[in-house]
Coordinates of C-alpha atoms in Angstrom, one line a residue:
X273 CA -0.1 0.0 0.0
X274 CA 1.3 3.3 -1.1
X275 CA 0.6 7.1 -0.9
X276 CA -0.1 8.9 -4.0
X277 CA -0.7 12.7 -4.8
X278 CA -1.4 14.3 -8.2
X279 CA -2.1 17.9 -9.0
X280 CA -3.0 18.5 -12.5
X281 CA -3.5 22.0 -14.4
X282 CA -1.9 24.3 -11.7
X283 CA -1.5 27.9 -12.7
X284 CA 1.6 28.0 -11.0
X285 CA 4.4 25.7 -12.0
X286 CA 7.3 27.4 -10.0
X287 CA 9.9 25.8 -7.8
X288 CA 7.9 26.9 -4.7
X289 CA 4.9 24.8 -6.1
X290 CA 6.9 22.0 -6.6
X291 CA 8.1 22.3 -2.8
X292 CA 4.5 22.5 -1.7
X293 CA 3.6 19.4 -3.6
X294 CA 6.6 17.5 -1.9
X295 CA 5.5 18.9 1.5
X296 CA 2.0 17.5 1.1
X297 CA 3.2 14.3 -0.3
X298 CA 5.2 13.7 2.9
X299 CA 2.0 13.7 4.9
X300 CA 1.4 10.3 3.2
X301 CA 4.9 8.9 4.0
X302 CA 3.5 6.6 6.7
X303 CA 1.7 4.7 3.8
X304 CA 5.0 4.4 1.9
X305 CA 8.2 4.7 3.9
X306 CA 10.3 2.9 1.4
X307 CA 10.9 5.5 -1.4
X308 CA 9.5 8.9 -2.6
X309 CA 9.3 9.8 -6.2
X310 CA 7.8 13.0 -8.1
X311 CA 7.4 13.7 -11.7
X312 CA 6.6 17.2 -13.0
X313 CA 5.5 18.2 -16.6
X314 CA 4.7 21.7 -17.2
X315 CA 1.7 22.4 -14.6
X316 CA 1.2 18.8 -13.6
X317 CA 2.7 16.9 -10.7
X318 CA 2.7 13.2 -9.8
X319 CA 4.0 12.1 -6.5
X320 CA 4.3 9.0 -4.7
X321 CA 5.4 7.5 -1.5
X322 CA 6.3 3.7 -1.8
X323 CA 5.5 0.7 0.2
X324 CA 7.7 -2.0 -1.5
X325 CA 6.0 -5.4 -1.7
X326 CA 6.4 -6.5 -5.2
X327 CA 9.8 -6.0 -7.0
X328 CA 11.3 -3.9 -4.0
X329 CA 14.5 -3.4 -5.8
X330 CA 13.3 -1.7 -9.2
X331 CA 9.7 -0.7 -9.0
X332 CA 10.1 2.8 -7.8
X333 CA 7.2 5.2 -8.9
X334 CA 6.0 7.1 -11.0
X335 CA 6.1 4.5 -13.7
X336 CA 6.3 5.1 -17.4
X337 CA 5.6 3.6 -20.8
X338 CA 8.7 3.1 -23.2
X339 CA 9.2 6.8 -24.2
X340 CA 8.0 8.3 -20.9
X341 CA 5.0 10.2 -22.6
X342 CA 2.6 8.4 -20.3
X343 CA 3.2 8.6 -16.5
X344 CA 1.3 6.7 -13.8
X345 CA 1.3 6.7 -9.9
X346 CA -0.4 3.8 -8.5
X347 CA -1.5 2.8 -5.0
X348 CA -2.4 -0.9 -4.9
X349 CA -1.7 -4.5 -6.4
X350 CA -2.6 -5.9 -9.6
X351 CA -2.9 -9.7 -9.1
X352 CA -3.2 -10.6 -12.8
X353 CA -0.1 -8.5 -14.0
X354 CA 1.7 -11.7 -15.3
X355 CA -1.4 -12.5 -17.4
X356 CA -1.6 -8.9 -18.6
X357 CA 2.2 -8.8 -19.6
X358 CA 1.4 -11.6 -21.9
X359 CA -1.1 -9.6 -23.8
X360 CA 1.3 -6.8 -24.0
X361 CA 4.3 -8.9 -25.4
X362 CA 5.0 -6.2 -28.2
X363 CA 5.8 -3.4 -25.1
X364 CA 9.1 -3.2 -23.3
X365 CA 8.9 -3.3 -19.4
X366 CA 11.3 -1.4 -17.3
X367 CA 10.6 -3.0 -13.8
X368 CA 9.1 -6.2 -12.3
X369 CA 6.5 -4.1 -10.7
X370 CA 3.0 -5.3 -11.1
X371 CA 1.5 -1.8 -11.5
X372 CA 3.6 -1.1 -14.7
X373 CA 1.1 -2.8 -16.9
X374 CA -1.2 0.1 -16.5
X375 CA 0.8 2.5 -18.5
X376 CA 1.0 -0.1 -21.2
X377 CA -2.6 -1.0 -21.2
X378 CA -3.5 2.7 -21.6
X379 CA -1.2 2.7 -24.7
X380 CA -2.9 -0.4 -26.3
X381 CA -6.6 0.1 -25.3
X382 CA -7.1 3.9 -24.4
X383 CA -9.3 4.6 -21.2
X384 CA -11.2 1.4 -21.5
X385 CA -8.9 -0.9 -19.7
X386 CA -9.7 -0.4 -16.2
X387 CA -12.1 -3.5 -16.0
X388 CA -9.2 -5.9 -17.2
X389 CA -7.3 -5.1 -13.8
X390 CA -7.7 -7.7 -11.2
X391 CA -6.7 -6.3 -8.0
X392 CA -7.1 -3.4 -5.5
X393 CA -5.9 0.1 -6.8
X394 CA -6.1 3.5 -7.2
X395 CA -4.3 5.4 -9.9
X396 CA -3.7 8.7 -11.7
X397 CA -2.2 8.5 -15.4
X398 CA -1.0 11.6 -17.2
X399 CA -0.6 11.4 -21.1
X400 CA 1.9 14.1 -21.8
X401 CA 1.2 14.2 -25.6
X402 CA -2.0 16.0 -25.1
X403 CA -1.9 16.8 -21.3
X404 CA -5.1 14.5 -20.8
X405 CA -5.3 12.5 -17.6
X406 CA -7.4 9.8 -16.1
X407 CA -7.8 8.3 -12.4
X408 CA -9.4 5.2 -11.3
X409 CA -10.4 3.2 -8.1
X410 CA -11.0 -0.3 -7.7
X411 CA -14.3 -2.0 -7.9
X412 CA -15.4 -1.8 -4.1
X413 CA -13.2 0.8 -2.9
X414 CA -10.6 -1.3 -0.9
X415 CA -7.9 1.4 -1.8
X416 CA -8.7 5.1 -0.7
X417 CA -8.7 8.0 -3.0
X418 CA -9.9 11.6 -2.8
X419 CA -10.7 14.0 -5.5
X420 CA -10.5 17.8 -5.1
X421 CA -10.4 21.1 -6.8
X422 CA -8.1 24.1 -6.2
X423 CA -9.1 27.7 -6.3
X424 CA -6.8 28.0 -9.5
X425 CA -8.9 25.3 -11.3
X426 CA -6.4 22.6 -10.8
X427 CA -7.7 18.9 -10.2
X428 CA -6.3 17.1 -7.2
X429 CA -6.2 13.4 -6.3
X430 CA -4.7 12.0 -3.1
X431 CA -4.6 8.7 -1.0
X432 CA -5.9 10.4 2.0
X433 CA -7.7 13.5 2.8
X434 CA -4.9 15.2 4.7
X435 CA -2.8 15.6 1.6
X436 CA -5.3 17.9 -0.2
X437 CA -7.7 19.4 2.4
X438 CA -5.7 22.4 3.2
X439 CA -5.3 23.4 -0.7
X440 CA -8.6 22.5 -2.0
X441 CA -12.0 24.1 -0.6
X442 CA -14.1 21.3 -2.4
X443 CA -13.2 17.7 -2.1
X444 CA -14.8 14.4 -1.9
X445 CA -14.2 10.7 -1.5
X446 CA -13.6 9.2 -5.2
X447 CA -16.3 6.8 -5.7
X448 CA -15.3 3.1 -5.9
X449 CA -15.7 1.5 -9.5
X450 CA -15.3 4.7 -11.2
X451 CA -12.9 6.5 -13.6
X452 CA -12.3 10.1 -14.0
X453 CA -11.4 11.4 -17.4
X454 CA -10.2 14.9 -18.3
X455 CA -11.1 14.2 -22.0
X456 CA -14.8 13.3 -21.2
X457 CA -15.0 15.6 -18.6
X458 CA -15.9 14.0 -15.4
X459 CA -16.7 10.6 -13.5
X460 CA -18.2 7.6 -15.1
X461 CA -18.7 4.1 -13.6
X462 CA -16.4 1.4 -15.1
X463 CA -17.5 -1.6 -12.8
X464 CA -21.1 -2.7 -13.5
X465 CA -21.7 -6.2 -12.1
X466 CA -25.1 -7.8 -12.3
X467 CA -25.7 -7.5 -8.4
X468 CA -25.4 -3.7 -8.6
X469 CA -28.9 -3.3 -9.8
X470 CA -30.1 -5.1 -6.8
X471 CA -32.3 -7.4 -8.7
X472 CA -33.0 -10.8 -6.9
X473 CA -30.8 -13.6 -8.4
X474 CA -32.2 -17.2 -8.7
X475 CA -28.9 -19.3 -9.1
X476 CA -29.0 -22.4 -6.9
X477 CA -26.2 -22.6 -4.2
X478 CA -23.1 -24.4 -5.2
X479 CA -20.8 -25.0 -2.1
X480 CA -17.9 -26.4 -4.4
X481 CA -17.9 -23.5 -6.6
X482 CA -18.1 -20.9 -3.9
X483 CA -15.2 -22.6 -2.0
X484 CA -12.9 -23.0 -5.0
X485 CA -13.7 -19.4 -6.1
X486 CA -12.5 -18.2 -2.5
X487 CA -9.5 -20.5 -2.7
X488 CA -8.4 -18.9 -5.9
X489 CA -9.1 -15.2 -4.3
X490 CA -6.8 -16.2 -1.4
X491 CA -4.0 -17.6 -3.4
X492 CA -3.7 -14.7 -5.7
X493 CA -3.4 -12.5 -2.8
X494 CA -0.2 -14.3 -1.6
X495 CA 1.7 -12.5 -4.4
X496 CA 4.6 -10.8 -2.4
X497 CA 8.3 -10.4 -2.1
X498 CA 8.4 -9.5 1.5
X499 CA 7.2 -11.3 4.6
X500 CA 3.6 -11.7 5.2
X501 CA 0.9 -12.9 7.5
X502 CA -2.8 -13.3 8.4
X503 CA -4.8 -11.2 10.9
X504 CA -6.5 -13.9 12.8
X505 CA -9.4 -13.1 15.2
X506 CA -10.7 -16.6 15.6
X507 CA -14.0 -15.8 14.0
X508 CA -15.1 -17.6 10.7
X509 CA -13.8 -15.1 8.2
X510 CA -10.3 -14.7 9.3
X511 CA -9.9 -18.4 10.2
X512 CA -11.0 -19.4 6.8
X513 CA -8.4 -17.2 5.3
X514 CA -5.8 -18.4 7.5
X515 CA -6.6 -22.1 6.8
X516 CA -6.7 -21.6 2.9
X517 CA -3.4 -19.6 3.1
X518 CA -1.8 -22.5 5.3
X519 CA -3.0 -25.2 2.8
X520 CA -1.3 -23.4 -0.2
X521 CA 1.8 -21.8 1.6
X522 CA 4.3 -24.6 0.9
X523 CA 4.0 -24.5 -2.8
X524 CA 4.0 -20.5 -3.1
X525 CA 6.9 -18.5 -4.3
X526 CA 6.6 -16.6 -0.9
X527 CA 7.5 -19.9 1.0
X528 CA 10.6 -20.3 -1.1
X529 CA 11.8 -16.8 0.0
X530 CA 10.5 -16.6 3.6
X531 CA 9.8 -20.2 4.7
X532 CA 6.5 -22.2 4.9
X533 CA 5.3 -21.5 8.5
X534 CA 2.5 -19.0 8.4
X535 CA 2.4 -16.1 10.8
X536 CA -0.7 -15.1 12.3
X537 CA -1.6 -12.0 14.6
X538 CA -4.3 -11.3 17.0
X539 CA -5.1 -8.5 19.5
X540 CA -7.3 -8.1 22.5
X541 CA -7.9 -7.2 26.0
X542 CA -6.7 -9.9 28.4
X543 CA -9.5 -12.5 28.5
X544 CA -11.3 -11.4 25.3
X545 CA -13.4 -13.6 23.0
X546 CA -10.9 -13.1 20.0
X547 CA -7.6 -14.0 21.8
X548 CA -9.1 -17.4 23.1
X549 CA -10.6 -18.2 19.8
X550 CA -7.5 -17.4 17.7
X551 CA -5.1 -19.3 19.6
X552 CA -7.4 -22.2 19.1
X553 CA -7.5 -21.8 15.3
X554 CA -3.6 -21.1 15.3
X555 CA -2.9 -24.2 17.3
X556 CA -5.1 -26.3 14.9
X557 CA -3.4 -24.9 11.9
X558 CA -0.1 -24.9 13.2
X559 CA 0.9 -21.5 12.4
X560 CA 3.4 -19.2 14.2
X561 CA 0.9 -17.1 16.3
X562 CA 1.6 -13.8 17.7
X563 CA -0.9 -12.7 20.6
X564 CA -1.0 -9.1 21.3
X565 CA -2.4 -7.3 24.1
X566 CA -3.6 -3.7 24.7
X567 CA -5.3 -2.1 27.7
X568 CA -8.3 0.1 27.6
X569 CA -6.1 3.1 28.5
X570 CA -3.7 2.6 25.7
X571 CA -6.7 2.6 23.3
X572 CA -8.1 5.7 24.7
X573 CA -4.6 7.3 24.4
X574 CA -4.5 6.5 20.8
X575 CA -8.0 8.0 19.9
X576 CA -6.6 11.1 18.4
X577 CA -3.8 9.5 16.3
X578 CA -6.4 6.9 15.0
X579 CA -8.9 9.6 13.9
X580 CA -6.1 11.5 12.2
X581 CA -5.2 8.4 10.2
X582 CA -8.4 7.1 9.4
X583 CA -10.2 10.4 8.6
X584 CA -13.7 9.6 10.0
X585 CA -15.9 10.3 13.1
X586 CA -18.0 7.2 12.5
X587 CA -18.4 5.5 15.9
X588 CA -18.0 1.9 14.8
X589 CA -15.2 2.4 12.4
X590 CA -13.3 4.2 15.3
X591 CA -13.9 1.6 17.8
X592 CA -12.8 -1.3 15.5
X593 CA -9.8 0.9 14.1
X594 CA -8.1 1.4 17.4
X595 CA -6.9 -2.0 18.2
X596 CA -6.2 -2.7 14.7
X597 CA -3.8 0.5 14.6
X598 CA -2.1 -0.8 17.8
X599 CA -1.7 -4.2 16.3
X600 CA -0.4 -3.0 13.1
X601 CA 2.3 -1.2 14.8
X602 CA 3.5 -4.5 16.5
X603 CA 3.2 -6.3 13.2
X604 CA 5.5 -3.7 11.4
X605 CA 8.0 -4.0 14.3
X606 CA 8.3 -7.7 13.8
X607 CA 9.3 -7.1 10.0
X608 CA 6.0 -7.9 8.4
X609 CA 4.9 -5.5 5.4
X610 CA 1.6 -7.3 4.2
X611 CA -1.4 -9.1 5.8
X612 CA -4.4 -10.7 4.7
X613 CA -7.6 -10.1 6.5
X614 CA -11.3 -11.2 6.5
X615 CA -13.3 -8.1 5.8
X616 CA -16.2 -8.3 3.4
X617 CA -17.8 -11.5 4.1
X618 CA -20.5 -10.0 6.4
X619 CA -21.7 -7.6 3.7
X620 CA -21.8 -10.5 1.1
X621 CA -23.4 -13.2 3.1
X622 CA -25.5 -11.2 5.6
X623 CA -23.3 -12.1 8.4
X624 CA -24.2 -9.3 10.9
X625 CA -26.7 -10.4 13.6
X626 CA -29.4 -8.0 12.7
X627 CA -30.0 -10.0 9.4
X628 CA -31.8 -12.4 11.7
X629 CA -34.8 -10.1 11.4
X630 CA -34.6 -9.7 7.6
X631 CA -38.4 -10.2 6.7
X632 CA -37.8 -11.8 3.3
X633 CA -35.0 -12.7 0.7
X634 CA -35.7 -9.5 -1.3
X635 CA -35.0 -7.3 1.7
X636 CA -32.1 -9.5 2.5
X637 CA -30.4 -9.2 -0.7
X638 CA -31.0 -5.6 -1.1
X639 CA -29.4 -4.9 2.3
X640 CA -26.2 -6.9 1.2
X641 CA -26.1 -4.8 -1.9
X642 CA -26.3 -1.6 0.2
X643 CA -23.6 -3.0 2.6
X644 CA -21.2 -3.8 -0.2
X645 CA -21.7 -0.5 -2.0
X646 CA -20.7 1.3 1.3
X647 CA -17.8 -0.8 2.4
X648 CA -15.4 2.0 1.0
X649 CA -16.8 4.2 3.7
X650 CA -16.4 1.7 6.7
X651 CA -14.6 -1.6 6.8
X652 CA -12.3 -0.9 3.8
X653 CA -11.4 2.4 5.0
X654 CA -10.7 0.9 8.5
X655 CA -8.6 -1.9 7.3
X656 CA -6.6 0.1 4.9
X657 CA -5.8 3.3 6.8
X658 CA -5.4 1.6 10.3
X659 CA -2.7 -0.8 8.8
X660 CA -1.3 1.8 6.3
X661 CA -0.7 4.4 9.6
X662 CA 2.3 2.1 10.1
X663 CA 3.4 1.0 6.4
X664 CA 1.3 -2.4 6.5
X665 CA -0.6 -3.4 3.6
X666 CA -4.0 -5.4 4.3
X667 CA -5.3 -7.5 1.4
X668 CA -9.1 -8.8 1.5
X669 CA -9.8 -11.9 -0.4
X670 CA -13.5 -11.8 0.3
X671 CA -13.7 -8.7 -1.9
X672 CA -12.3 -10.4 -5.0
X673 CA -14.2 -9.3 -8.2
X674 CA -14.8 -13.0 -9.3
X675 CA -15.8 -14.1 -5.7
X676 CA -18.4 -11.5 -5.2
X677 CA -19.9 -12.2 -8.6
X678 CA -20.2 -15.9 -7.6
X679 CA -21.5 -15.2 -4.2
X680 CA -24.0 -12.4 -5.0
X681 CA -25.4 -14.6 -7.8
X682 CA -26.7 -17.1 -5.3
X683 CA -30.5 -17.2 -4.7
X684 CA -30.7 -15.3 -1.2
X685 CA -33.1 -17.8 0.0
X686 CA -30.1 -19.8 0.6
X687 CA -28.6 -17.1 2.7
X688 CA -31.5 -16.5 5.0
X689 CA -31.1 -17.3 8.7
X690 CA -33.3 -20.2 9.1
X691 CA -33.1 -21.6 12.7
X692 CA -35.8 -24.3 11.7
X693 CA -33.5 -25.7 9.2
X694 CA -30.3 -25.3 11.3
X695 CA -28.9 -22.5 9.4
X696 CA -27.1 -19.6 11.2
X697 CA -25.9 -16.5 9.7
X698 CA -23.3 -17.2 6.7
X699 CA -24.5 -20.9 6.6
X700 CA -23.7 -21.0 2.8
X701 CA -20.1 -20.0 3.6
X702 CA -19.8 -22.3 6.7
X703 CA -21.3 -25.2 4.8
X704 CA -19.0 -24.6 1.7
X705 CA -16.0 -25.3 3.9
X706 CA -17.5 -27.9 6.1
X707 CA -15.3 -30.8 4.7
X708 CA -15.5 -34.0 6.8
X709 CA -12.6 -35.7 5.0
X710 CA -10.2 -32.9 5.0
X711 CA -11.5 -30.2 7.4
X712 CA -10.5 -26.6 7.2
X713 CA -11.4 -25.8 10.6
X714 CA -12.9 -27.5 13.9
X715 CA -16.7 -27.5 13.6
X716 CA -17.2 -25.3 16.7
X717 CA -15.0 -22.5 15.0
X718 CA -16.6 -23.1 11.7
X719 CA -19.8 -22.5 13.3
X720 CA -18.9 -19.7 16.0
X721 CA -21.5 -16.9 16.2
X722 CA -20.4 -13.5 14.7
X723 CA -18.3 -11.0 16.8
X724 CA -17.8 -7.5 15.4
X725 CA -13.9 -6.8 15.7
X726 CA -14.8 -4.0 18.1
X727 CA -16.7 -6.6 20.4
X728 CA -14.5 -9.5 20.0
X729 CA -11.3 -7.7 21.3
X730 CA -13.1 -7.5 24.7
X731 CA -16.6 -6.3 25.6
X732 CA -15.3 -3.9 28.2
X733 CA -13.6 -2.0 25.2
X734 CA -16.7 -0.5 24.2
X735 CA -18.1 0.0 27.6
X736 CA -14.9 1.7 28.6
X737 CA -15.1 4.2 25.4
X738 CA -18.6 5.1 26.5
X739 CA -17.6 5.9 29.9
X740 CA -14.4 7.9 28.8
X741 CA -16.8 10.1 26.5
X742 CA -19.3 10.4 29.2
X743 CA -16.6 12.0 31.5
X744 CA -15.3 14.3 28.6
X745 CA -18.6 15.5 27.1
X746 CA -20.9 17.6 29.7
X747 CA -24.6 17.1 29.5
X748 CA -25.0 20.6 28.4
X749 CA -22.7 20.1 25.4
X750 CA -25.1 17.4 24.2
X751 CA -28.1 19.8 24.4
X752 CA -26.4 22.1 21.9
X753 CA -25.2 19.5 19.6
X754 CA -27.6 20.1 16.7
X755 CA -26.7 23.6 16.8
X756 CA -22.9 22.9 16.9
X757 CA -22.9 20.2 14.2
X758 CA -26.2 20.5 12.2
X759 CA -25.0 17.9 9.7
X760 CA -24.8 14.4 11.0
X761 CA -25.5 15.7 14.6
X762 CA -24.0 13.3 17.0
X763 CA -26.6 11.7 19.2
X764 CA -24.2 10.1 21.8
X765 CA -21.4 11.5 24.0
X766 CA -19.1 9.1 22.2
X767 CA -20.0 10.2 18.7
X768 CA -19.7 13.8 20.0
X769 CA -16.2 13.4 21.3
X770 CA -15.0 11.7 18.0
X771 CA -16.6 14.5 16.0
X772 CA -14.6 17.3 18.0
X773 CA -11.4 15.3 17.4
X774 CA -12.2 14.9 13.6
X775 CA -13.1 18.6 13.3
X776 CA -9.8 19.7 14.9
X777 CA -7.9 17.9 12.1
X778 CA -10.5 18.3 9.2
X779 CA -12.4 21.6 9.7
X780 CA -13.9 22.1 6.4
X781 CA -17.5 21.3 5.2
X782 CA -16.2 19.1 2.5
X783 CA -14.2 17.0 5.0
X784 CA -17.2 16.5 7.3
X785 CA -19.5 15.5 4.2
X786 CA -17.1 12.6 3.5
X787 CA -18.5 10.7 6.5
X788 CA -21.7 9.1 6.2
X789 CA -24.7 9.5 8.8
X790 CA -27.9 7.9 9.8
X791 CA -29.4 5.5 12.4
X792 CA -27.9 2.1 12.6
X793 CA -28.2 -1.0 14.9
X794 CA -25.4 -3.5 15.1
X795 CA -23.7 -2.1 11.9
X796 CA -27.0 -2.0 10.0
X797 CA -28.1 0.8 7.2
X798 CA -30.8 3.0 8.2
X799 CA -33.3 1.1 6.1
X800 CA -32.6 -2.2 8.1
X801 CA -33.5 -0.5 11.2
X802 CA -37.2 -0.7 10.2
X803 CA -37.0 -4.6 10.5
X804 CA -37.5 -4.4 14.2
X805 CA -39.3 -1.6 16.1
X806 CA -37.3 -2.3 19.3
X807 CA -34.1 -1.4 17.5
X808 CA -35.2 2.3 16.8
X809 CA -34.8 2.5 20.8
X810 CA -31.3 1.0 21.0
X811 CA -29.4 2.5 18.2
X812 CA -25.7 1.5 18.7
X813 CA -23.5 -0.2 16.1
X814 CA -22.2 -2.8 18.4
X815 CA -23.3 -6.4 17.6
X816 CA -24.5 -6.7 21.1
X817 CA -27.3 -4.2 20.1
X818 CA -29.0 -6.9 18.3
X819 CA -31.3 -7.6 21.2
X820 CA -32.6 -11.1 21.3
X821 CA -30.1 -12.4 18.8
X822 CA -26.4 -12.0 20.2
X823 CA -25.6 -14.5 22.8
X824 CA -24.2 -11.6 25.1
X825 CA -26.6 -8.8 24.1
X826 CA -26.6 -5.5 26.1
X827 CA -29.4 -6.9 28.3
X828 CA -27.2 -9.7 29.6
X829 CA -23.7 -8.0 29.9
X830 CA -24.4 -4.7 31.5
X831 CA -22.1 -5.5 34.4
X832 CA -19.4 -7.6 32.5
X833 CA -16.0 -6.1 32.8
X834 CA -13.0 -8.1 31.5
X835 CA -9.8 -7.8 33.4
X836 CA -7.2 -5.6 31.8
X837 CA -3.5 -6.7 31.6
X838 CA -1.5 -5.3 34.4
X839 CA 1.8 -5.1 32.6
X840 CA 0.9 -3.5 29.5
X841 CA 1.0 -5.1 25.9
X842 CA 3.4 -7.7 25.0

């Protein structure tokens, strides 16, 4: 994962402007501490901060075509770059970088090549022959990108908001699955899968197809020239990722360089559900497991830094990002630059506990579509930015394009929670990997109830955040909240605290508009809150807010407090 910044069409192309672009690019250096590059062409600047994972020795950016008339700066990974190079046999490549194919694909196919890319990416490409440019973001928005406009009419692109918010009055989150073309004058969608229309599919469930497609998605993400591991919470999704990686690691190029024992990582408060479950999975798979602890106070102390890096005031995102941020620092200290993670499964399969109340398959399917479309604002943002804060790249095989197509084409009747048939949440995924002859996981792990990451690291984490906010935000302040923050008004003291921290770093109207709002229960969309009348009285993003569904819902755990480690983290 890298940091990119591009400013195109500046009135000022002085040395001072170049120095300013370099200064702003350095705000992204945490994303790419391995190398810095910049290319200037008249009034256009493309800057790059590199995290070297594929071809560390020669893949520095920006990248070029043969005569350097096409320049590209890329953040991401192109998993099918070897197959694409075969299609481009008449072109001369300068590096082994997976991202260099983008410059040559543009030469060969013009602007209509983006759908050929299999990966996670955000890029800006400048054609110096006519000074036209394009920018694009991957299908789901795994890789962050922002678009802004300067007062001088310049167009800005950046991996994170902090690199353009001071110099642009108007800016926005670049929509996933879109391309921006200076020739055509704006944004257009390049990613148009069948599920995007939200029409109800009717394809029968095929567990073998689902399993094989997911295995391919995992294997292609093992493309690396540096040490890597898996984030293992002990829940279904991360455990399946770890299991599949473990099965294929010995035959991979990565194993020949770094050994065939998989490294797994988990973080939590002492005694948390995740730590216990993750150790059990790691022992079953035989991984080199790293169990990391944090205390409530360490998490609270990190809040400001976390919000600065993840650039949101969304409550559930901050709750979950904080332990992930702390874990990523430890992972980087161990010399690991890349990890695989389990984000996306709950959105695709209706894994959040509120899906138990979906009234029919139509509403179930439509909610999964809404959740996938919004991932770039929530879990993708968290997974990317909380790891990139320490120069670690997170890859998410559940958000593979082919896998999403297969999973979202299943008749949603199969995904519905049917206790009368023994089907719990994500049954279609669990069943696909329920192999009696060659088991992927122990049965009780395969069928473990969903825990949201912010819950699984320890229930007292969320309770402590609420207590902390209660002490920081007076009651009188909440009475004035709708006047101080009329857009996305915080409804809780915790939300108010996060909003004040966010506004300190990002005070412009455009910044606060990049964060979604609306009522939610257990991570639902506002529409799904209507499924149960009781939820409107208990609007909290924790999984425990799904009253009557979660085994430890709020009505059962008000007095539970897990013991914190007395000696700090490992």
